[in-house]
C-alpha cells in the first residue's frame, strides 16, 4: 500500500522507489550528447520528464563524463538557475546536480529542494555548511574519488563494496560534524565514478551492505558504459532496456531512488514490482 507521506521522505517502512529524471543542461553530457543544452530545449525536456511522472527532476550544468573538463561557476549558474525556476513553476520537485556550494545556494533560492553532489562534499568543504544551514533540503552524497578528468586513474580497491562503504561512512561523519541532520542524507555508490565494470557490478550485487549504513540509497546506472559492454550497445540510448532491468531489481530491493534518462518505462516497471511484492 502506498502511504500518504511525502514521496521524498526517505525514512518510513515501505516506499516505492522514486524516479529521478535526468536533465543535463550541458553541451557534452555523457549519455544524451548535449541534446538539452539550449534553455528552451531543456525546459521542454523537463516538462516531458514531469508529464511522464518523474518524482524528481535532476538539473545539472556540469558534465561528469570520464575525462570532462570543469565548467566555470558563471556558466554553471547561467545554465541551471533559469531552468530550475521554470520547472518549479510547473510544480516539479527539483534537485540540482552540482559540486559547488554557490550553485547549491542559488538553486535552493530558486526552489530546488535536493542537492545532488557527486563529490559527496569532497570537491568543496563549504558544501556541508550550506546543507547544514538549509535543514529542509535533502542532500545526495555520492561516492567519489576525484574530478572526471582523472577519475579513471583512481580505481584501485581492496574490496570494492567494503571500501566504498567505508568511504561513504567517512562522508557521513564529516557531514554530521558540520551540522547536517541524518534525515537530510541520501547516499549513492557512484556507479561509473572511479570504477571499472567489475566494480560497478560488484557494487550493484552488494547494495544491501551499503544499505546497512542506515541511509536511503540513490543509484544511477542509466545508459552507462558498463551496460553497453554487457549487451553490446555502443550508442547510449540503446542501453535503456538494460537500465530498466536494473531498475526493476532495485525496486524489489527497496532502493530509495533511481536516476534515469527516461521516466515512463521506469515508473511502469516499479508499478509492476509494487503490485507483485508490496
Ligand atoms: N551520474 C552522473 C551524474 N550525476 N548523480 C548521482 N547522484 N548518481 C550518479 O550515478 C550520477 C549523478 C553521470 O551520468 P550522466 O552524464 O548520464 O548524467
XYZ file of N, CA and C and ligand atoms in Angstrom:
852
model
N 0.839 -1.215 0.000
C 0.000 0.000 0.000
C 0.868 1.258 0.000
N 0.472 2.229 -0.785
C 1.199 3.498 -0.779
C 0.818 4.277 0.481
N 1.759 4.995 1.044
C 1.420 5.805 2.211
C 1.157 7.234 1.750
N 0.618 8.033 2.695
C 0.314 9.428 2.354
C 1.505 10.343 2.562
N 2.584 9.777 3.076
C 3.719 10.655 3.385
C 4.350 11.204 2.124
N 5.099 12.282 2.303
C 5.774 12.908 1.174
C 6.593 11.877 0.396
N 6.514 11.896 -0.928
C 7.264 10.909 -1.689
C 8.774 11.041 -1.535
N 9.242 12.155 -0.993
C 10.693 12.256 -0.880
C 11.176 12.108 0.559
N 10.276 11.702 1.441
C 10.702 11.423 2.805
C 11.389 10.066 2.808
N 12.693 10.061 3.057
C 13.457 8.831 2.945
C 13.258 7.841 4.079
N 12.566 8.190 5.138
C 12.540 7.306 6.304
C 11.126 6.864 6.643
N 10.712 5.747 6.129
C 9.460 5.128 6.522
C 9.547 3.672 6.114
N 8.504 2.897 6.440
C 8.607 1.457 6.270
C 8.808 1.010 4.844
N 7.747 1.096 4.040
C 7.971 0.803 2.616
C 7.513 1.983 1.790
N 8.334 2.350 0.867
C 8.004 3.442 -0.033
C 8.448 2.987 -1.405
N 7.622 3.179 -2.418
C 8.055 2.742 -3.736
C 9.310 3.515 -4.149
N 10.106 2.886 -4.958
C 11.325 3.522 -5.464
C 10.966 4.750 -6.301
N 11.636 5.843 -6.030
C 11.366 7.098 -6.745
C 12.166 7.160 -8.041
N 11.609 7.869 -9.016
C 12.320 8.053 -10.281
C 12.792 9.497 -10.385
N 14.095 9.639 -10.461
C 14.710 10.957 -10.664
C 15.055 11.068 -12.146
N 14.383 11.966 -12.850
C 14.641 12.145 -14.286
C 15.822 13.084 -14.487
N 16.694 12.712 -15.412
C 17.938 13.468 -15.639
C 17.714 14.584 -16.653
N 18.108 15.790 -16.269
C 18.075 16.914 -17.212
C 19.459 17.570 -17.215
N 20.294 17.121 -18.136
C 21.642 17.669 -18.248
C 21.631 18.874 -19.176
N 21.921 20.059 -18.618
C 21.961 21.270 -19.445
C 23.435 21.527 -19.778
N 24.006 20.600 -20.549
C 25.439 20.658 -20.868
C 25.640 20.347 -22.345
N 26.669 20.939 -22.946
C 26.894 20.657 -24.370
C 27.554 19.298 -24.593
N 28.036 18.649 -23.537
C 28.857 17.448 -23.736
C 28.517 16.357 -22.737
N 27.213 16.255 -22.370
C 26.902 15.289 -21.322
C 27.165 13.873 -21.797
N 27.359 12.999 -20.827
C 27.778 11.622 -21.084
C 26.828 10.878 -22.017
N 25.537 10.949 -21.752
C 24.647 9.988 -22.418
C 23.628 10.583 -23.378
N 23.444 11.894 -23.364
C 22.428 12.411 -24.277
C 23.006 13.372 -25.302
N 24.348 13.391 -25.390
C 25.003 14.154 -26.451
C 24.704 15.642 -26.441
N 24.391 16.180 -25.255
C 24.123 17.612 -25.168
C 22.815 18.008 -25.822
N 21.918 17.058 -25.876
C 20.621 17.257 -26.521
C 19.824 18.417 -25.916
N 20.026 18.673 -24.610
C 19.162 19.629 -23.913
C 19.920 20.875 -23.467
N 20.869 21.304 -24.277
C 21.745 22.396 -23.882
C 21.026 23.744 -23.928
N 20.276 23.963 -24.960
C 19.561 25.212 -25.134
C 18.470 25.342 -24.049
N 18.288 26.568 -23.524
C 17.307 26.782 -22.449
C 15.923 26.246 -22.811
N 15.463 26.616 -24.000
C 14.108 26.190 -24.421
C 14.019 24.665 -24.480
N 15.040 24.048 -25.056
C 15.047 22.580 -25.165
C 15.059 21.935 -23.782
N 15.847 22.538 -22.880
C 15.960 21.982 -21.527
C 14.603 22.036 -20.835
N 13.929 23.180 -20.938
C 12.631 23.317 -20.275
C 11.615 22.360 -20.901
N 11.662 22.244 -22.222
C 10.737 21.322 -22.909
C 10.967 19.890 -22.423
N 12.241 19.515 -22.324
C 12.535 18.157 -21.869
C 12.130 17.969 -20.403
N 12.324 19.019 -19.591
C 11.893 18.963 -18.191
C 10.392 18.728 -18.088
N 9.614 19.402 -18.943
C 8.155 19.207 -18.975
C 7.831 17.755 -19.308
N 8.576 17.204 -20.259
C 8.330 15.823 -20.682
C 8.586 14.859 -19.508
N 9.709 15.066 -18.811
C 10.036 14.201 -17.669
C 8.931 14.299 -16.609
N 8.464 15.538 -16.379
C 7.415 15.780 -15.386
C 6.119 15.078 -15.810
N 5.730 15.245 -17.082
C 4.488 14.636 -17.582
C 4.543 13.109 -17.516
N 5.733 12.562 -17.675
C 5.865 11.092 -17.635
C 5.882 10.545 -16.207
N 5.879 11.470 -15.225
C 5.755 11.018 -13.838
C 7.048 11.031 -13.038
N 8.015 11.832 -13.447
C 9.246 11.928 -12.646
C 8.901 12.434 -11.241
N 9.410 11.773 -10.221
C 9.196 12.248 -8.853
C 10.095 13.440 -8.575
N 11.244 13.432 -9.228
C 12.251 14.477 -9.031
C 12.870 14.752 -10.409
N 13.172 16.006 -10.695
C 13.934 16.303 -11.917
C 15.300 16.831 -11.477
N 16.342 16.178 -11.973
C 17.706 16.474 -11.555
C 18.380 17.347 -12.617
N 18.578 18.623 -12.285
C 19.102 19.578 -13.256
C 20.603 19.778 -13.026
N 21.397 19.486 -14.051
C 22.847 19.619 -13.914
C 23.444 20.465 -15.030
N 24.454 21.260 -14.684
C 25.083 22.130 -15.666
C 26.556 21.824 -15.867
N 27.013 20.731 -15.265
C 28.425 20.365 -15.428
C 28.521 18.890 -15.781
N 29.143 18.583 -16.892
C 29.290 17.185 -17.304
C 30.275 16.471 -16.381
N 29.928 15.224 -16.027
C 30.855 14.417 -15.221
C 31.310 13.189 -15.998
N 31.134 13.256 -17.302
C 31.609 12.188 -18.190
C 33.112 11.980 -17.974
N 33.593 10.706 -18.000
C 35.038 10.495 -17.798
C 35.874 11.397 -18.713
N 36.835 12.088 -18.135
C 37.720 12.953 -18.911
C 37.236 14.396 -19.054
N 36.005 14.684 -18.597
C 35.434 16.026 -18.813
C 36.222 17.106 -18.063
N 36.315 18.280 -18.698
C 36.922 19.455 -18.067
C 35.864 20.127 -17.196
N 36.298 20.909 -16.215
C 35.341 21.623 -15.372
C 34.738 22.803 -16.123
N 33.530 23.176 -15.721
C 32.874 24.341 -16.294
C 33.049 25.482 -15.278
N 32.992 26.740 -15.753
C 33.161 27.847 -14.801
C 31.904 27.990 -13.945
N 32.076 28.620 -12.785
C 30.935 28.856 -11.892
C 29.855 29.656 -12.615
N 30.281 30.704 -13.330
C 29.316 31.570 -14.019
C 28.502 30.789 -15.038
N 29.202 29.961 -15.820
C 28.488 29.177 -16.842
C 27.515 28.204 -16.193
N 27.966 27.587 -15.095
C 27.097 26.604 -14.445
C 25.823 27.276 -13.921
N 26.005 28.429 -13.264
C 24.833 29.167 -12.760
C 23.904 29.550 -13.899
N 24.502 30.047 -14.961
C 23.733 30.519 -16.115
C 22.932 29.374 -16.750
N 23.510 28.170 -16.719
C 22.816 27.023 -17.323
C 21.658 26.540 -16.460
N 21.891 26.418 -15.143
C 20.889 25.687 -14.340
C 19.816 26.550 -13.678
N 20.161 27.763 -13.238
C 19.194 28.505 -12.409
C 17.899 28.849 -13.172
N 17.975 29.387 -14.395
C 16.710 29.692 -15.095
C 15.851 28.447 -15.338
N 16.499 27.313 -15.583
C 15.748 26.073 -15.830
C 15.059 25.616 -14.541
N 15.758 25.733 -13.425
C 15.160 25.342 -12.137
C 13.948 26.226 -11.838
N 14.107 27.531 -12.036
C 13.000 28.463 -11.783
C 11.775 28.065 -12.596
N 12.000 27.759 -13.844
C 10.915 27.402 -14.760
C 10.232 26.092 -14.318
N 11.025 25.113 -13.941
C 10.439 23.808 -13.564
C 9.715 23.883 -12.224
N 10.176 24.751 -11.349
C 9.478 24.932 -10.075
C 8.098 25.524 -10.318
N 7.993 26.404 -11.297
C 6.688 26.997 -11.612
C 5.704 25.931 -12.074
N 6.256 24.887 -12.652
C 5.434 23.767 -13.110
C 4.963 22.915 -11.918
N 5.638 23.072 -10.785
C 5.291 22.285 -9.593
C 6.168 21.065 -9.414
N 7.219 20.950 -10.190
C 8.101 19.775 -10.087
C 8.985 19.877 -8.840
N 9.333 18.705 -8.292
C 10.372 18.648 -7.256
C 11.700 18.614 -7.999
N 12.573 19.557 -7.660
C 13.806 19.712 -8.430
C 15.026 19.464 -7.545
N 15.963 18.696 -8.095
C 17.269 18.601 -7.449
C 18.286 19.264 -8.369
N 19.365 19.731 -7.769
C 20.429 20.339 -8.563
C 21.652 19.444 -8.455
N 22.191 19.080 -9.614
C 23.364 18.207 -9.669
C 24.592 19.117 -9.732
N 25.205 19.353 -8.576
C 26.339 20.271 -8.529
C 27.308 19.909 -7.414
N 28.572 20.262 -7.625
C 29.588 20.092 -6.580
C 29.904 21.429 -5.920
N 29.267 22.503 -6.409
C 29.634 23.845 -5.939
C 28.620 24.390 -4.936
N 29.096 24.807 -3.754
C 28.173 25.358 -2.763
C 27.455 26.614 -3.260
N 28.128 27.412 -4.101
C 27.484 28.633 -4.620
C 26.292 28.281 -5.494
N 26.460 27.235 -6.299
C 25.365 26.815 -7.183
C 24.245 26.193 -6.341
N 24.629 25.403 -5.337
C 23.617 24.790 -4.459
C 22.774 25.877 -3.805
N 23.437 26.919 -3.295
C 22.733 28.016 -2.619
C 21.752 28.712 -3.555
N 22.238 29.052 -4.752
C 21.383 29.755 -5.723
C 20.227 28.859 -6.160
N 20.488 27.562 -6.297
C 19.438 26.629 -6.722
C 18.376 26.502 -5.637
N 18.809 26.478 -4.379
C 17.843 26.407 -3.269
C 16.973 27.667 -3.280
N 17.583 28.823 -3.496
C 16.808 30.063 -3.573
C 15.808 30.018 -4.728
N 16.181 29.309 -5.797
C 15.292 29.215 -6.961
C 14.240 28.118 -6.783
N 14.316 27.369 -5.668
C 13.264 26.388 -5.378
C 13.682 24.934 -5.393
N 14.949 24.644 -5.655
C 15.399 23.241 -5.590
C 15.319 22.770 -4.134
N 14.908 21.518 -3.924
C 14.800 21.007 -2.553
C 15.739 19.829 -2.288
N 16.503 19.458 -3.312
C 17.503 18.401 -3.140
C 18.793 18.880 -3.794
N 19.917 18.674 -3.111
C 21.217 18.950 -3.713
C 21.888 17.598 -3.957
N 22.196 17.335 -5.221
C 22.821 16.080 -5.625
C 24.289 16.370 -5.925
N 25.142 16.005 -4.991
C 26.569 16.358 -5.085
C 27.364 15.084 -5.389
N 27.824 14.945 -6.631
C 28.544 13.714 -6.998
C 29.845 13.562 -6.205
N 30.316 14.640 -5.583
C 31.566 14.534 -4.818
C 31.307 14.261 -3.339
N 30.050 14.208 -2.936
C 29.733 13.958 -1.520
C 30.368 14.971 -0.580
N 30.626 16.170 -1.079
C 31.210 17.215 -0.239
C 32.725 17.299 -0.328
N 33.337 16.381 -1.092
C 34.805 16.374 -1.171
C 35.347 17.480 -2.077
N 34.583 17.862 -3.098
C 35.104 18.860 -4.055
C 35.229 20.228 -3.391
N 34.343 20.530 -2.444
C 34.389 21.832 -1.772
C 33.853 21.665 -0.355
N 34.702 21.840 0.650
C 34.276 21.620 2.040
C 33.164 22.571 2.490
N 32.961 23.674 1.775
C 31.883 24.598 2.175
C 30.497 24.046 1.873
N 30.429 23.010 1.020
C 29.121 22.444 0.689
C 28.396 21.967 1.947
N 29.101 21.294 2.833
C 28.459 20.752 4.043
C 27.825 21.860 4.871
N 28.490 23.013 4.931
C 27.955 24.152 5.694
C 26.653 24.657 5.078
N 26.638 24.728 3.742
C 25.427 25.189 3.041
C 24.259 24.249 3.360
N 24.526 22.949 3.333
C 23.459 21.969 3.580
C 23.018 22.026 5.047
N 23.992 22.191 5.940
C 23.647 22.300 7.368
C 22.781 23.537 7.619
N 22.993 24.574 6.840
C 22.227 25.817 7.001
C 20.872 25.781 6.313
N 20.548 24.668 5.672
C 19.268 24.551 4.957
C 18.610 23.221 5.355
N 18.109 23.145 6.599
C 17.684 21.845 7.155
C 16.517 21.178 6.417
N 15.782 21.920 5.587
C 14.680 21.291 4.841
C 15.156 20.638 3.549
N 16.417 20.832 3.232
C 16.957 20.334 1.966
C 17.544 18.940 2.151
N 17.273 18.054 1.192
C 17.916 16.746 1.222
C 19.221 16.816 0.420
N 20.145 15.952 0.797
C 21.488 16.021 0.199
C 21.931 14.629 -0.220
N 22.195 14.468 -1.509
C 22.712 13.198 -2.011
C 24.234 13.266 -1.982
N 24.830 12.388 -1.182
C 26.295 12.307 -1.125
C 26.718 11.064 -1.900
N 27.332 11.287 -3.055
C 27.744 10.167 -3.899
C 29.185 9.774 -3.593
N 29.508 8.498 -3.824
C 30.888 8.055 -3.662
C 31.730 8.581 -4.818
N 32.832 9.217 -4.494
C 33.634 9.949 -5.490
C 35.077 9.967 -5.013
N 36.009 9.920 -5.950
C 37.424 9.971 -5.534
C 38.210 11.087 -6.186
N 37.618 11.747 -7.171
C 38.347 12.826 -7.837
C 37.592 13.278 -9.065
N 37.995 14.423 -9.586
C 37.287 15.001 -10.730
C 37.379 14.106 -11.968
N 36.401 14.293 -12.863
C 36.251 13.411 -14.030
C 37.515 13.319 -14.874
N 38.274 14.405 -14.895
C 39.473 14.454 -15.728
C 40.432 13.300 -15.416
N 40.521 12.940 -14.121
C 41.458 11.851 -13.803
C 40.855 10.718 -12.968
N 39.525 10.637 -12.923
C 38.940 9.630 -12.015
C 39.228 8.193 -12.449
N 39.499 7.994 -13.746
C 39.753 6.625 -14.181
C 41.136 6.118 -13.743
N 41.932 7.032 -13.130
C 43.206 6.587 -12.533
C 43.061 6.293 -11.042
N 41.841 6.357 -10.549
C 41.620 6.215 -9.100
C 40.758 4.988 -8.794
N 41.017 3.907 -9.542
C 40.121 2.749 -9.465
C 40.717 1.569 -8.687
N 41.617 1.873 -7.767
C 42.225 0.776 -7.031
C 41.467 0.531 -5.708
N 40.956 -0.684 -5.551
C 40.197 -1.058 -4.349
C 40.725 -2.390 -3.825
N 40.699 -2.583 -2.497
C 40.988 -3.909 -1.932
C 39.769 -4.795 -2.122
N 38.642 -4.279 -1.670
C 37.366 -4.991 -1.824
C 36.351 -3.881 -2.027
N 35.817 -3.770 -3.237
C 35.159 -2.522 -3.625
C 33.960 -2.181 -2.744
N 33.142 -3.169 -2.386
C 31.937 -2.829 -1.606
C 32.343 -2.326 -0.220
N 33.303 -3.019 0.375
C 33.752 -2.591 1.704
C 34.401 -1.201 1.641
N 35.236 -0.976 0.630
C 35.931 0.310 0.530
C 34.947 1.460 0.275
N 33.993 1.229 -0.625
C 33.003 2.284 -0.913
C 32.169 2.551 0.338
N 31.797 1.480 1.025
C 31.012 1.652 2.260
C 31.795 2.491 3.278
N 33.068 2.165 3.458
C 33.871 2.923 4.429
C 34.030 4.381 4.011
N 34.239 4.582 2.707
C 34.439 5.964 2.242
C 33.138 6.765 2.341
N 31.990 6.113 2.112
C 30.706 6.806 2.298
C 30.487 7.113 3.786
N 30.892 6.177 4.623
C 30.759 6.381 6.064
C 31.590 7.594 6.517
N 32.763 7.756 5.928
C 33.585 8.939 6.238
C 32.869 10.225 5.831
N 32.225 10.179 4.658
C 31.473 11.360 4.185
C 30.376 11.707 5.188
N 29.651 10.658 5.627
C 28.549 10.877 6.566
C 29.085 11.516 7.848
N 30.183 10.994 8.365
C 30.740 11.545 9.614
C 31.054 13.023 9.449
N 31.654 13.358 8.314
C 32.021 14.759 8.110
C 30.785 15.651 7.976
N 29.757 15.130 7.293
C 28.522 15.905 7.137
C 27.865 16.134 8.492
N 27.790 15.078 9.290
C 27.141 15.211 10.604
C 27.925 16.190 11.479
N 29.234 16.097 11.373
C 30.080 17.001 12.147
C 29.863 18.466 11.749
N 29.555 18.683 10.483
C 29.314 20.058 10.005
C 27.918 20.548 10.379
N 27.101 19.649 10.952
C 25.770 20.087 11.390
C 24.631 19.635 10.493
N 24.931 18.809 9.477
C 23.873 18.258 8.616
C 23.107 17.220 9.446
N 21.770 17.209 9.340
C 20.957 16.246 10.094
C 20.917 14.915 9.347
N 20.866 13.787 10.077
C 20.829 12.482 9.402
C 19.679 12.373 8.406
N 18.530 12.994 8.730
C 17.355 12.913 7.844
C 17.594 13.578 6.499
N 18.593 14.408 6.425
C 18.863 15.101 5.159
C 19.646 14.224 4.175
N 20.282 13.169 4.686
C 21.309 12.479 3.894
C 20.770 11.294 3.102
N 21.142 11.243 1.834
C 20.888 10.108 0.940
C 22.257 9.721 0.376
N 22.543 8.427 0.300
C 23.854 8.006 -0.206
C 23.722 7.370 -1.581
N 24.823 7.404 -2.334
C 24.832 6.890 -3.711
C 26.195 6.233 -3.947
N 26.214 4.986 -4.462
C 27.504 4.298 -4.654
C 28.354 4.886 -5.777
N 27.789 5.790 -6.599
C 28.604 6.428 -7.643
C 29.026 5.459 -8.735
N 28.040 4.782 -9.312
C 28.333 3.816 -10.372
C 29.052 4.524 -11.535
N 30.211 3.979 -11.915
C 30.979 4.538 -13.040
C 31.971 5.624 -12.649
N 31.955 6.051 -11.404
C 32.871 7.110 -10.966
C 34.073 6.464 -10.265
N 35.222 6.541 -10.890
C 36.443 5.880 -10.380
C 36.186 4.385 -10.176
N 35.484 3.780 -11.128
C 35.171 2.347 -11.025
C 35.174 1.739 -12.411
N 35.675 0.502 -12.511
C 35.561 -0.195 -13.792
C 34.294 -1.056 -13.769
N 34.045 -1.757 -14.864
C 32.787 -2.505 -14.977
C 32.609 -3.499 -13.844
N 33.675 -4.238 -13.515
C 33.556 -5.243 -12.452
C 33.216 -4.598 -11.112
N 33.796 -3.420 -10.858
C 33.449 -2.696 -9.626
C 31.969 -2.338 -9.611
N 31.481 -1.869 -10.766
C 30.062 -1.477 -10.837
C 29.151 -2.665 -10.541
N 29.457 -3.817 -11.173
C 28.602 -4.991 -10.941
C 28.696 -5.447 -9.495
N 29.899 -5.422 -8.933
C 30.059 -5.857 -7.540
C 29.249 -4.948 -6.608
N 29.260 -3.651 -6.883
C 28.506 -2.720 -6.027
C 27.003 -2.961 -6.150
N 26.550 -3.213 -7.371
C 25.111 -3.476 -7.538
C 24.718 -4.767 -6.815
N 25.582 -5.777 -6.910
C 25.271 -7.029 -6.195
C 25.293 -6.813 -4.686
N 26.127 -5.909 -4.233
C 26.355 -5.755 -2.782
C 25.634 -4.573 -2.149
N 24.593 -4.071 -2.799
C 23.940 -2.854 -2.280
C 23.423 -3.007 -0.846
N 22.989 -4.229 -0.493
C 22.461 -4.423 0.860
C 23.515 -4.069 1.906
N 24.762 -4.282 1.568
C 25.812 -3.934 2.538
C 25.909 -2.416 2.696
N 25.646 -1.688 1.619
C 25.638 -0.221 1.738
C 24.386 0.252 2.476
N 23.266 -0.478 2.280
C 22.025 -0.112 2.982
C 22.205 -0.229 4.497
N 23.158 -1.069 4.920
C 23.417 -1.219 6.360
C 23.908 0.081 7.007
N 24.382 1.012 6.199
C 24.797 2.298 6.763
C 23.590 3.048 7.344
N 22.378 2.656 6.908
C 21.166 3.223 7.516
C 20.609 4.438 6.805
N 21.075 4.701 5.602
C 20.572 5.861 4.857
C 19.906 5.384 3.565
N 18.940 6.182 3.063
C 18.343 5.819 1.778
C 19.408 5.822 0.684
N 19.218 4.967 -0.322
C 20.192 4.892 -1.428
C 19.580 5.360 -2.738
N 20.332 6.194 -3.439
C 20.016 6.561 -4.819
C 21.044 5.852 -5.694
N 20.599 5.314 -6.848
C 21.540 4.615 -7.732
C 21.350 5.130 -9.161
N 22.467 5.434 -9.816
C 22.419 5.928 -11.192
C 23.209 5.021 -12.123
N 22.484 4.207 -12.909
C 23.177 3.358 -13.896
C 22.800 3.740 -15.317
N 21.862 4.673 -15.463
C 21.214 4.898 -16.745
C 22.200 5.130 -17.902
N 22.129 4.248 -18.891
C 22.905 4.348 -20.142
C 24.414 4.318 -19.932
N 24.871 3.880 -18.760
C 26.323 3.921 -18.519
C 27.047 2.831 -19.305
N 28.334 3.082 -19.484
C 29.136 2.277 -20.417
C 29.171 0.789 -20.075
N 29.220 0.452 -18.778
C 29.330 -0.962 -18.402
C 28.128 -1.760 -18.892
N 26.974 -1.085 -19.046
C 25.799 -1.776 -19.595
C 25.985 -2.013 -21.089
N 26.564 -1.016 -21.760
C 26.846 -1.162 -23.188
C 27.804 -2.309 -23.442
N 28.780 -2.454 -22.547
C 29.751 -3.559 -22.700
C 29.054 -4.907 -22.558
N 28.103 -4.991 -21.634
C 27.423 -6.270 -21.394
C 26.527 -6.662 -22.576
N 25.737 -5.709 -23.068
C 24.727 -6.073 -24.073
C 25.159 -5.680 -25.491
N 26.375 -5.157 -25.629
C 26.873 -4.801 -26.949
C 26.171 -3.602 -27.550
N 25.956 -2.557 -26.727
C 25.294 -1.345 -27.220
C 26.280 -0.180 -27.174
N 26.739 0.230 -28.361
C 27.675 1.356 -28.474
C 26.973 2.674 -28.154
N 25.760 2.818 -28.669
C 25.013 4.071 -28.543
C 24.319 4.095 -27.177
N 24.531 5.166 -26.370
C 23.943 5.185 -25.023
C 22.443 4.897 -24.985
N 21.678 5.464 -25.911
C 20.214 5.255 -25.858
C 19.844 3.782 -26.043
N 20.732 2.997 -26.650
C 20.454 1.564 -26.833
C 20.680 0.752 -25.548
N 21.040 1.451 -24.474
C 21.270 0.758 -23.193
C 20.047 0.870 -22.273
N 18.936 1.414 -22.802
C 17.763 1.659 -21.953
C 17.119 0.376 -21.429
N 17.096 -0.690 -22.250
C 16.471 -1.928 -21.756
C 17.285 -2.526 -20.609
N 18.597 -2.480 -20.767
C 19.466 -2.988 -19.700
C 19.275 -2.145 -18.428
N 19.148 -0.838 -18.616
C 18.916 0.054 -17.466
C 17.626 -0.326 -16.752
N 16.605 -0.602 -17.547
C 15.285 -0.923 -16.990
C 15.314 -2.218 -16.173
N 16.094 -3.181 -16.632
C 16.213 -4.438 -15.876
C 16.768 -4.141 -14.488
N 17.735 -3.249 -14.420
C 18.324 -2.910 -13.113
C 17.314 -2.159 -12.245
N 16.551 -1.250 -12.851
C 15.528 -0.533 -12.070
C 14.575 -1.511 -11.401
N 14.126 -2.533 -12.151
C 13.181 -3.497 -11.576
C 13.805 -4.191 -10.369
N 15.056 -4.576 -10.531
C 15.748 -5.259 -9.449
C 15.906 -4.328 -8.236
N 16.243 -3.078 -8.489
C 16.454 -2.139 -7.378
C 15.144 -1.823 -6.659
N 14.054 -1.782 -7.427
C 12.743 -1.542 -6.799
C 12.400 -2.710 -5.874
N 12.698 -3.928 -6.319
C 12.460 -5.119 -5.486
C 13.286 -5.054 -4.205
N 14.472 -4.461 -4.312
C 15.372 -4.384 -3.148
C 15.168 -3.091 -2.359
N 14.093 -2.379 -2.668
C 13.659 -1.193 -1.905
C 14.694 -0.076 -1.842
N 15.362 0.114 -2.960
C 16.260 1.265 -3.048
C 15.403 2.543 -3.099
N 15.855 3.611 -2.478
C 15.073 4.859 -2.374
C 14.761 5.460 -3.745
N 15.785 5.508 -4.621
C 15.542 6.162 -5.907
C 16.501 5.704 -6.989
N 16.043 5.848 -8.235
C 16.901 5.573 -9.397
C 16.975 6.843 -10.241
N 18.149 7.111 -10.774
C 18.365 8.310 -11.603
C 18.428 7.858 -13.051
N 17.460 8.292 -13.865
C 17.332 7.720 -15.214
C 17.061 8.794 -16.281
N 17.450 8.471 -17.511
C 17.203 9.402 -18.614
C 15.752 9.381 -19.072
N 15.154 8.182 -19.140
C 13.740 8.125 -19.495
C 12.971 7.859 -18.207
N 11.693 8.230 -18.176
C 10.948 8.138 -16.921
C 9.819 7.112 -16.990
N 8.974 7.205 -18.008
C 7.754 6.382 -18.037
C 8.038 4.884 -17.918
N 8.986 4.327 -18.682
C 9.221 2.881 -18.547
C 9.643 2.493 -17.129
N 10.355 3.386 -16.462
C 10.818 3.079 -15.105
C 9.670 3.158 -14.102
N 8.785 4.156 -14.296
C 7.600 4.221 -13.422
C 6.772 2.951 -13.591
N 6.621 2.508 -14.838
C 5.818 1.304 -15.105
C 6.457 0.069 -14.457
N 7.761 -0.069 -14.620
C 8.452 -1.243 -14.058
C 8.311 -1.257 -12.535
N 8.414 -0.086 -11.927
C 8.309 -0.005 -10.460
C 6.883 -0.350 -10.018
N 5.908 0.103 -10.816
C 4.495 -0.229 -10.541
C 4.292 -1.746 -10.519
N 4.924 -2.427 -11.463
C 4.805 -3.895 -11.549
C 5.397 -4.543 -10.294
N 6.548 -4.080 -9.893
C 7.198 -4.641 -8.694
C 6.342 -4.381 -7.447
N 5.753 -3.185 -7.389
C 4.866 -2.863 -6.262
C 3.708 -3.846 -6.194
N 3.117 -4.103 -7.368
C 1.950 -4.989 -7.422
C 2.333 -6.424 -7.027
N 3.506 -6.843 -7.437
C 3.929 -8.206 -7.161
C 4.316 -8.433 -5.707
N 4.967 -7.441 -5.116
C 5.617 -7.718 -3.834
C 5.187 -6.845 -2.652
N 4.574 -5.652 -2.895
C 4.365 -4.754 -1.756
C 2.915 -4.337 -1.594
N 25.832 10.008 -12.600
C 26.071 11.048 -13.405
C 25.788 12.361 -12.996
N 25.256 12.609 -11.776
N 24.450 11.813 -9.722
C 24.210 10.787 -8.884
N 23.685 11.029 -7.653
N 24.482 9.494 -9.236
C 25.012 9.174 -10.440
O 25.250 7.972 -10.697
C 25.296 10.236 -11.361
C 24.998 11.570 -10.945
C 26.678 10.807 -14.766
O 25.706 10.399 -15.685
P 25.054 11.387 -16.803
O 26.187 12.056 -17.525
O 24.266 10.462 -17.657
O 24.181 12.377 -16.102
